Short mmCIF file of C-alpha atoms in Angstrom, two decimals:
data_model
loop_
_atom_site.label_atom_id
_atom_site.label_comp_id
_atom_site.label_asym_id
_atom_site.label_seq_id
_atom_site.Cartn_x
_atom_site.Cartn_y
_atom_site.Cartn_z
CA ALA B 345 -27.60 13.60 -39.21
CA GLN B 346 -24.23 11.95 -39.09
CA THR B 347 -22.41 10.97 -42.76
CA VAL B 348 -19.44 8.83 -43.68
CA THR B 349 -18.17 8.66 -46.52
CA GLN B 350 -15.21 6.83 -48.11
CA SER B 351 -14.13 8.64 -51.17
CA GLN B 352 -11.96 5.55 -52.77
CA PRO B 353 -14.54 2.63 -54.17
CA GLU B 354 -10.83 0.49 -54.79
CA MET B 355 -7.54 0.49 -54.35
CA SER B 356 -4.48 -1.75 -54.75
CA VAL B 357 -1.49 -2.22 -52.95
CA GLN B 358 1.93 -4.70 -53.41
CA GLU B 359 2.71 -6.86 -51.09
CA ALA B 360 4.55 -5.38 -48.32
CA GLU B 361 3.81 -1.92 -48.96
CA THR B 362 1.84 0.44 -47.30
CA VAL B 363 -1.82 1.94 -48.03
CA THR B 364 -3.30 4.34 -47.01
CA LEU B 365 -7.84 4.94 -47.05
CA SER B 366 -9.03 7.69 -46.56
CA CYS B 367 -12.37 8.63 -44.37
CA THR B 368 -14.35 11.61 -43.61
CA TYR B 369 -17.26 12.10 -41.56
CA ASP B 370 -19.83 15.23 -40.73
CA THR B 371 -21.11 15.55 -37.76
CA SER B 372 -22.15 18.66 -35.13
CA GLU B 373 -21.03 16.47 -31.75
CA SER B 374 -17.95 17.02 -30.22
CA ASP B 375 -17.81 13.41 -28.39
CA TYR B 376 -18.07 10.38 -30.46
CA TYR B 377 -16.30 7.16 -31.24
CA LEU B 378 -14.84 6.62 -34.83
CA PHE B 379 -13.90 3.04 -36.20
CA TRP B 380 -12.45 0.73 -38.98
CA TYR B 381 -13.97 -2.73 -40.14
CA LYS B 382 -12.73 -5.28 -42.13
CA GLN B 383 -15.06 -7.61 -43.83
CA PRO B 384 -13.20 -10.43 -45.87
CA PRO B 385 -14.92 -12.16 -48.92
CA SER B 386 -15.61 -14.67 -45.63
CA ARG B 387 -18.20 -11.61 -44.67
CA GLN B 388 -17.67 -11.40 -41.15
CA MET B 389 -17.45 -8.15 -39.93
CA ILE B 390 -13.93 -7.57 -37.91
CA LEU B 391 -12.99 -4.47 -35.93
CA VAL B 392 -9.44 -3.21 -36.69
CA ILE B 393 -8.97 -0.35 -34.81
CA ARG B 394 -11.06 2.27 -32.91
CA GLN B 395 -10.50 5.76 -31.79
CA GLU B 396 -12.46 7.87 -29.75
CA ALA B 397 -12.39 12.19 -30.86
CA TYR B 398 -11.14 13.28 -27.57
CA LYS B 399 -7.91 11.59 -27.61
CA GLN B 400 -5.53 13.66 -29.59
CA GLN B 401 -3.18 10.54 -30.11
CA ASN B 402 -3.64 8.50 -32.74
CA ALA B 403 -5.03 5.12 -32.35
CA THR B 404 -2.76 2.04 -33.31
CA GLU B 405 -2.88 -1.43 -33.99
CA ASN B 406 0.27 -3.55 -34.73
CA ARG B 407 0.16 -2.97 -38.29
CA PHE B 408 -2.95 -0.35 -38.48
CA SER B 409 -2.77 2.92 -37.74
CA VAL B 410 -5.12 5.79 -37.81
CA ASN B 411 -4.10 9.93 -38.88
CA PHE B 412 -7.01 11.28 -36.94
CA GLN B 413 -7.58 14.85 -37.79
CA LYS B 414 -10.79 16.15 -35.51
CA ALA B 415 -10.70 20.17 -37.24
CA ALA B 416 -10.65 18.21 -40.13
CA LYS B 417 -13.13 15.82 -40.01
CA SER B 418 -10.68 13.02 -41.22
CA PHE B 419 -9.86 9.55 -40.17
CA SER B 420 -7.73 7.81 -42.53
CA LEU B 421 -6.34 4.26 -41.86
CA LYS B 422 -2.64 3.30 -42.90
CA ILE B 423 -1.96 -0.53 -43.11
CA SER B 424 2.21 -1.37 -43.00
CA ASP B 425 3.60 -4.22 -44.60
CA SER B 426 1.01 -5.21 -46.61
CA GLN B 427 -0.31 -8.88 -46.43
CA LEU B 428 -2.13 -11.15 -48.45
CA GLY B 429 -4.80 -11.29 -46.08
CA ASP B 430 -5.21 -7.66 -45.86
CA ALA B 431 -7.40 -8.23 -49.05
CA ALA B 432 -11.08 -7.22 -48.18
CA MET B 433 -13.49 -4.60 -47.90
CA TYR B 434 -12.58 -1.98 -45.48
CA PHE B 435 -15.49 0.33 -43.48
CA CYS B 436 -14.98 3.47 -41.71
CA ALA B 437 -17.72 3.76 -38.81
CA TYR B 438 -18.95 6.66 -36.85
CA ARG B 439 -20.72 6.25 -33.43
CA SER B 440 -22.07 8.71 -31.24
CA ASP B 441 -24.05 8.35 -27.97
CA ASN B 442 -26.56 10.37 -29.37
CA ALA B 443 -29.02 8.54 -31.80
CA GLY B 444 -29.50 5.70 -30.41
CA ASN B 445 -25.78 4.16 -30.12
CA MET B 446 -26.04 3.95 -33.76
CA LEU B 447 -23.63 2.74 -36.22
CA THR B 448 -23.07 4.97 -39.07
CA PHE B 449 -21.17 3.41 -42.11
CA GLY B 450 -18.93 4.62 -44.84
CA GLY B 451 -19.34 3.01 -48.61
CA GLY B 452 -16.81 1.10 -48.08
CA THR B 453 -13.24 0.56 -49.72
CA ARG B 454 -12.16 -2.65 -51.48
CA LEU B 455 -8.38 -3.28 -50.85
CA MET B 456 -6.83 -5.65 -53.42
CA VAL B 457 -3.21 -7.10 -52.34
CA LYS B 458 -1.17 -7.57 -55.08
CA PRO B 459 2.01 -10.15 -54.60
CA ASP K 987 -18.06 -19.55 -27.95
CA THR K 988 -18.37 -16.00 -27.30
CA ALA K 989 -20.01 -14.44 -30.36
CA VAL K 990 -23.32 -13.49 -32.35
CA SER K 991 -24.69 -16.16 -34.32
CA GLN K 992 -27.30 -16.13 -36.82
CA THR K 993 -29.13 -18.59 -38.61
CA PRO K 994 -29.49 -19.73 -41.10
CA LYS K 995 -26.42 -18.25 -42.86
CA TYR K 996 -27.84 -18.54 -46.18
CA LEU K 997 -32.11 -18.36 -47.27
CA VAL K 998 -33.42 -18.98 -50.94
CA THR K 999 -37.25 -18.40 -50.84
CA GLN K 1000 -39.54 -17.33 -53.14
CA MET K 1001 -41.93 -13.95 -53.84
CA GLY K 1002 -44.67 -13.48 -51.41
CA ASN K 1003 -43.01 -16.28 -48.62
CA ASP K 1004 -42.59 -15.61 -44.98
CA LYS K 1005 -39.65 -15.95 -43.74
CA SER K 1006 -37.48 -15.28 -40.42
CA ILE K 1007 -33.94 -14.95 -39.52
CA LYS K 1008 -32.61 -15.69 -35.76
CA CYS K 1009 -29.58 -13.85 -33.87
CA GLU K 1010 -28.43 -15.18 -30.67
CA GLN K 1011 -25.31 -13.28 -28.45
CA ASN K 1012 -24.05 -14.91 -25.30
CA LEU K 1013 -21.70 -11.42 -24.98
CA GLY K 1014 -24.27 -10.25 -22.20
CA HIS K 1015 -24.55 -7.05 -24.08
CA ASP K 1016 -28.00 -4.55 -23.45
CA THR K 1017 -28.15 -3.50 -26.80
CA MET K 1018 -28.95 -5.28 -30.65
CA TYR K 1019 -29.66 -4.61 -33.75
CA TRP K 1020 -30.26 -5.46 -37.75
CA TYR K 1021 -27.89 -4.27 -40.59
CA LYS K 1022 -28.84 -4.31 -43.75
CA GLN K 1023 -26.47 -4.43 -46.61
CA ASP K 1024 -27.30 -4.32 -49.55
CA SER K 1025 -25.21 -5.45 -53.31
CA LYS K 1026 -23.73 -2.34 -53.51
CA LYS K 1027 -21.76 -3.51 -49.46
CA PHE K 1028 -23.29 -0.76 -48.10
CA LEU K 1029 -24.58 -1.21 -44.47
CA LYS K 1030 -27.51 0.51 -43.42
CA ILE K 1031 -29.46 0.29 -39.75
CA MET K 1032 -32.99 -1.23 -39.81
CA PHE K 1033 -33.74 -1.81 -36.00
CA SER K 1034 -31.91 -1.34 -32.97
CA TYR K 1035 -33.00 -2.95 -29.39
CA ASN K 1036 -31.69 -2.30 -25.90
CA ASN K 1037 -33.01 -4.45 -23.42
CA LYS K 1038 -36.02 -5.78 -25.61
CA GLU K 1039 -36.97 -2.29 -25.70
CA LEU K 1040 -37.65 -0.98 -29.43
CA ILE K 1041 -34.76 2.12 -29.76
CA ILE K 1042 -34.36 3.02 -34.05
CA ASN K 1043 -36.98 2.04 -36.44
CA GLU K 1044 -35.42 3.25 -39.78
CA THR K 1045 -37.45 3.75 -42.58
CA VAL K 1046 -38.31 0.07 -43.29
CA PRO K 1047 -41.36 -1.61 -44.82
CA ASN K 1048 -43.77 -2.82 -42.11
CA ARG K 1049 -43.61 -6.52 -44.03
CA PHE K 1050 -40.20 -6.58 -41.73
CA SER K 1051 -40.72 -7.00 -38.32
CA PRO K 1052 -38.30 -7.66 -35.41
CA LYS K 1053 -38.91 -9.90 -32.48
CA SER K 1054 -36.79 -9.66 -29.21
CA PRO K 1055 -37.93 -12.21 -26.35
CA ASP K 1056 -34.88 -11.49 -24.43
CA LYS K 1057 -32.08 -9.29 -24.10
CA ALA K 1058 -29.93 -12.64 -25.58
CA HIS K 1059 -32.06 -12.47 -28.63
CA LEU K 1060 -33.51 -10.67 -31.64
CA ASN K 1061 -35.15 -11.98 -34.31
CA LEU K 1062 -36.26 -10.67 -37.66
CA HIS K 1063 -39.48 -11.78 -39.28
CA ILE K 1064 -39.94 -10.68 -43.22
CA ASN K 1065 -43.30 -11.57 -44.71
CA SER K 1066 -44.29 -10.92 -47.80
CA LEU K 1067 -40.94 -11.11 -49.28
CA GLU K 1068 -39.85 -8.73 -52.50
CA LEU K 1069 -36.92 -9.37 -54.85
CA GLY K 1070 -35.66 -6.18 -53.63
CA ASP K 1071 -35.10 -7.61 -49.95
CA SER K 1072 -32.40 -10.06 -51.46
CA ALA K 1073 -29.16 -8.98 -49.22
CA VAL K 1074 -27.01 -9.47 -46.66
CA TYR K 1075 -28.83 -9.48 -42.98
CA PHE K 1076 -26.31 -8.98 -40.68
CA CYS K 1077 -27.79 -9.11 -36.54
CA ALA K 1078 -24.72 -7.14 -34.35
CA SER K 1079 -25.00 -6.41 -30.30
CA SER K 1080 -23.02 -3.65 -28.32
CA GLN K 1081 -22.44 -1.91 -24.95
CA VAL K 1082 -24.85 0.63 -24.29
CA ALA K 1083 -22.06 2.29 -22.53
CA PRO K 1084 -20.32 5.01 -24.93
CA GLY K 1085 -17.70 3.86 -27.30
CA ARG K 1086 -18.22 0.26 -27.46
CA SER K 1087 -17.59 -1.89 -30.62
CA TYR K 1088 -19.98 -3.50 -32.28
CA THR K 1089 -19.76 -7.57 -32.42
CA PHE K 1090 -20.95 -8.96 -35.70
CA GLY K 1091 -22.92 -12.21 -36.75
CA SER K 1092 -21.63 -13.49 -40.03
CA GLY K 1093 -24.53 -12.39 -42.18
CA THR K 1094 -27.38 -14.39 -43.79
CA ARG K 1095 -27.61 -13.86 -47.32
CA LEU K 1096 -31.54 -13.77 -48.34
CA THR K 1097 -32.20 -14.29 -51.80
CA VAL K 1098 -35.42 -13.96 -53.28
CA VAL K 1099 -36.54 -15.38 -56.49
#
């Protein structure tokens, strides 16, 4: 079974600075997809960014980018120019095309942004 | 608005009661899910339905029963509620095609007293 691990329960960043959230996963598959979701205090789960394992190029969405290291099974999220609205729980997630298309989540990282 | 909508958003009930949470999506997705988020924020899959057919049924007590009358709806019925059932329950939907992300409902916070 696939597992996703986020080793940082909490992170803190100064407004306008850059922060990196870590994620590692365990799988024996070669084709899969990785995601970062944001959960603000409103509870809504919001997709931040998505990466296909077959693509070597790291995904980027505005201030959010990933560092995908397939051999190391690592998928970190970098947030540049952090804003107060970035404060939230961030979840790393894995999805393969097996196991009924289930999305498996890491335990989450709480990001605090200091003004 | 296109979305995944869950009702109710909050549910407070006594132990032993039976309750239902409803979920509807108008995104045309063919797969729907129920996830449970515990007090430590951990998200775990409970059920998955594809075109009204049960695909995944994780280790969940028999007191939990999903029902999918059509592919746009997936309801969750819980019998004989226990204190440990207190959590946030999320409905989600996606296309079964490879790599598609999930769209989540806003969650239902269930509190059993």
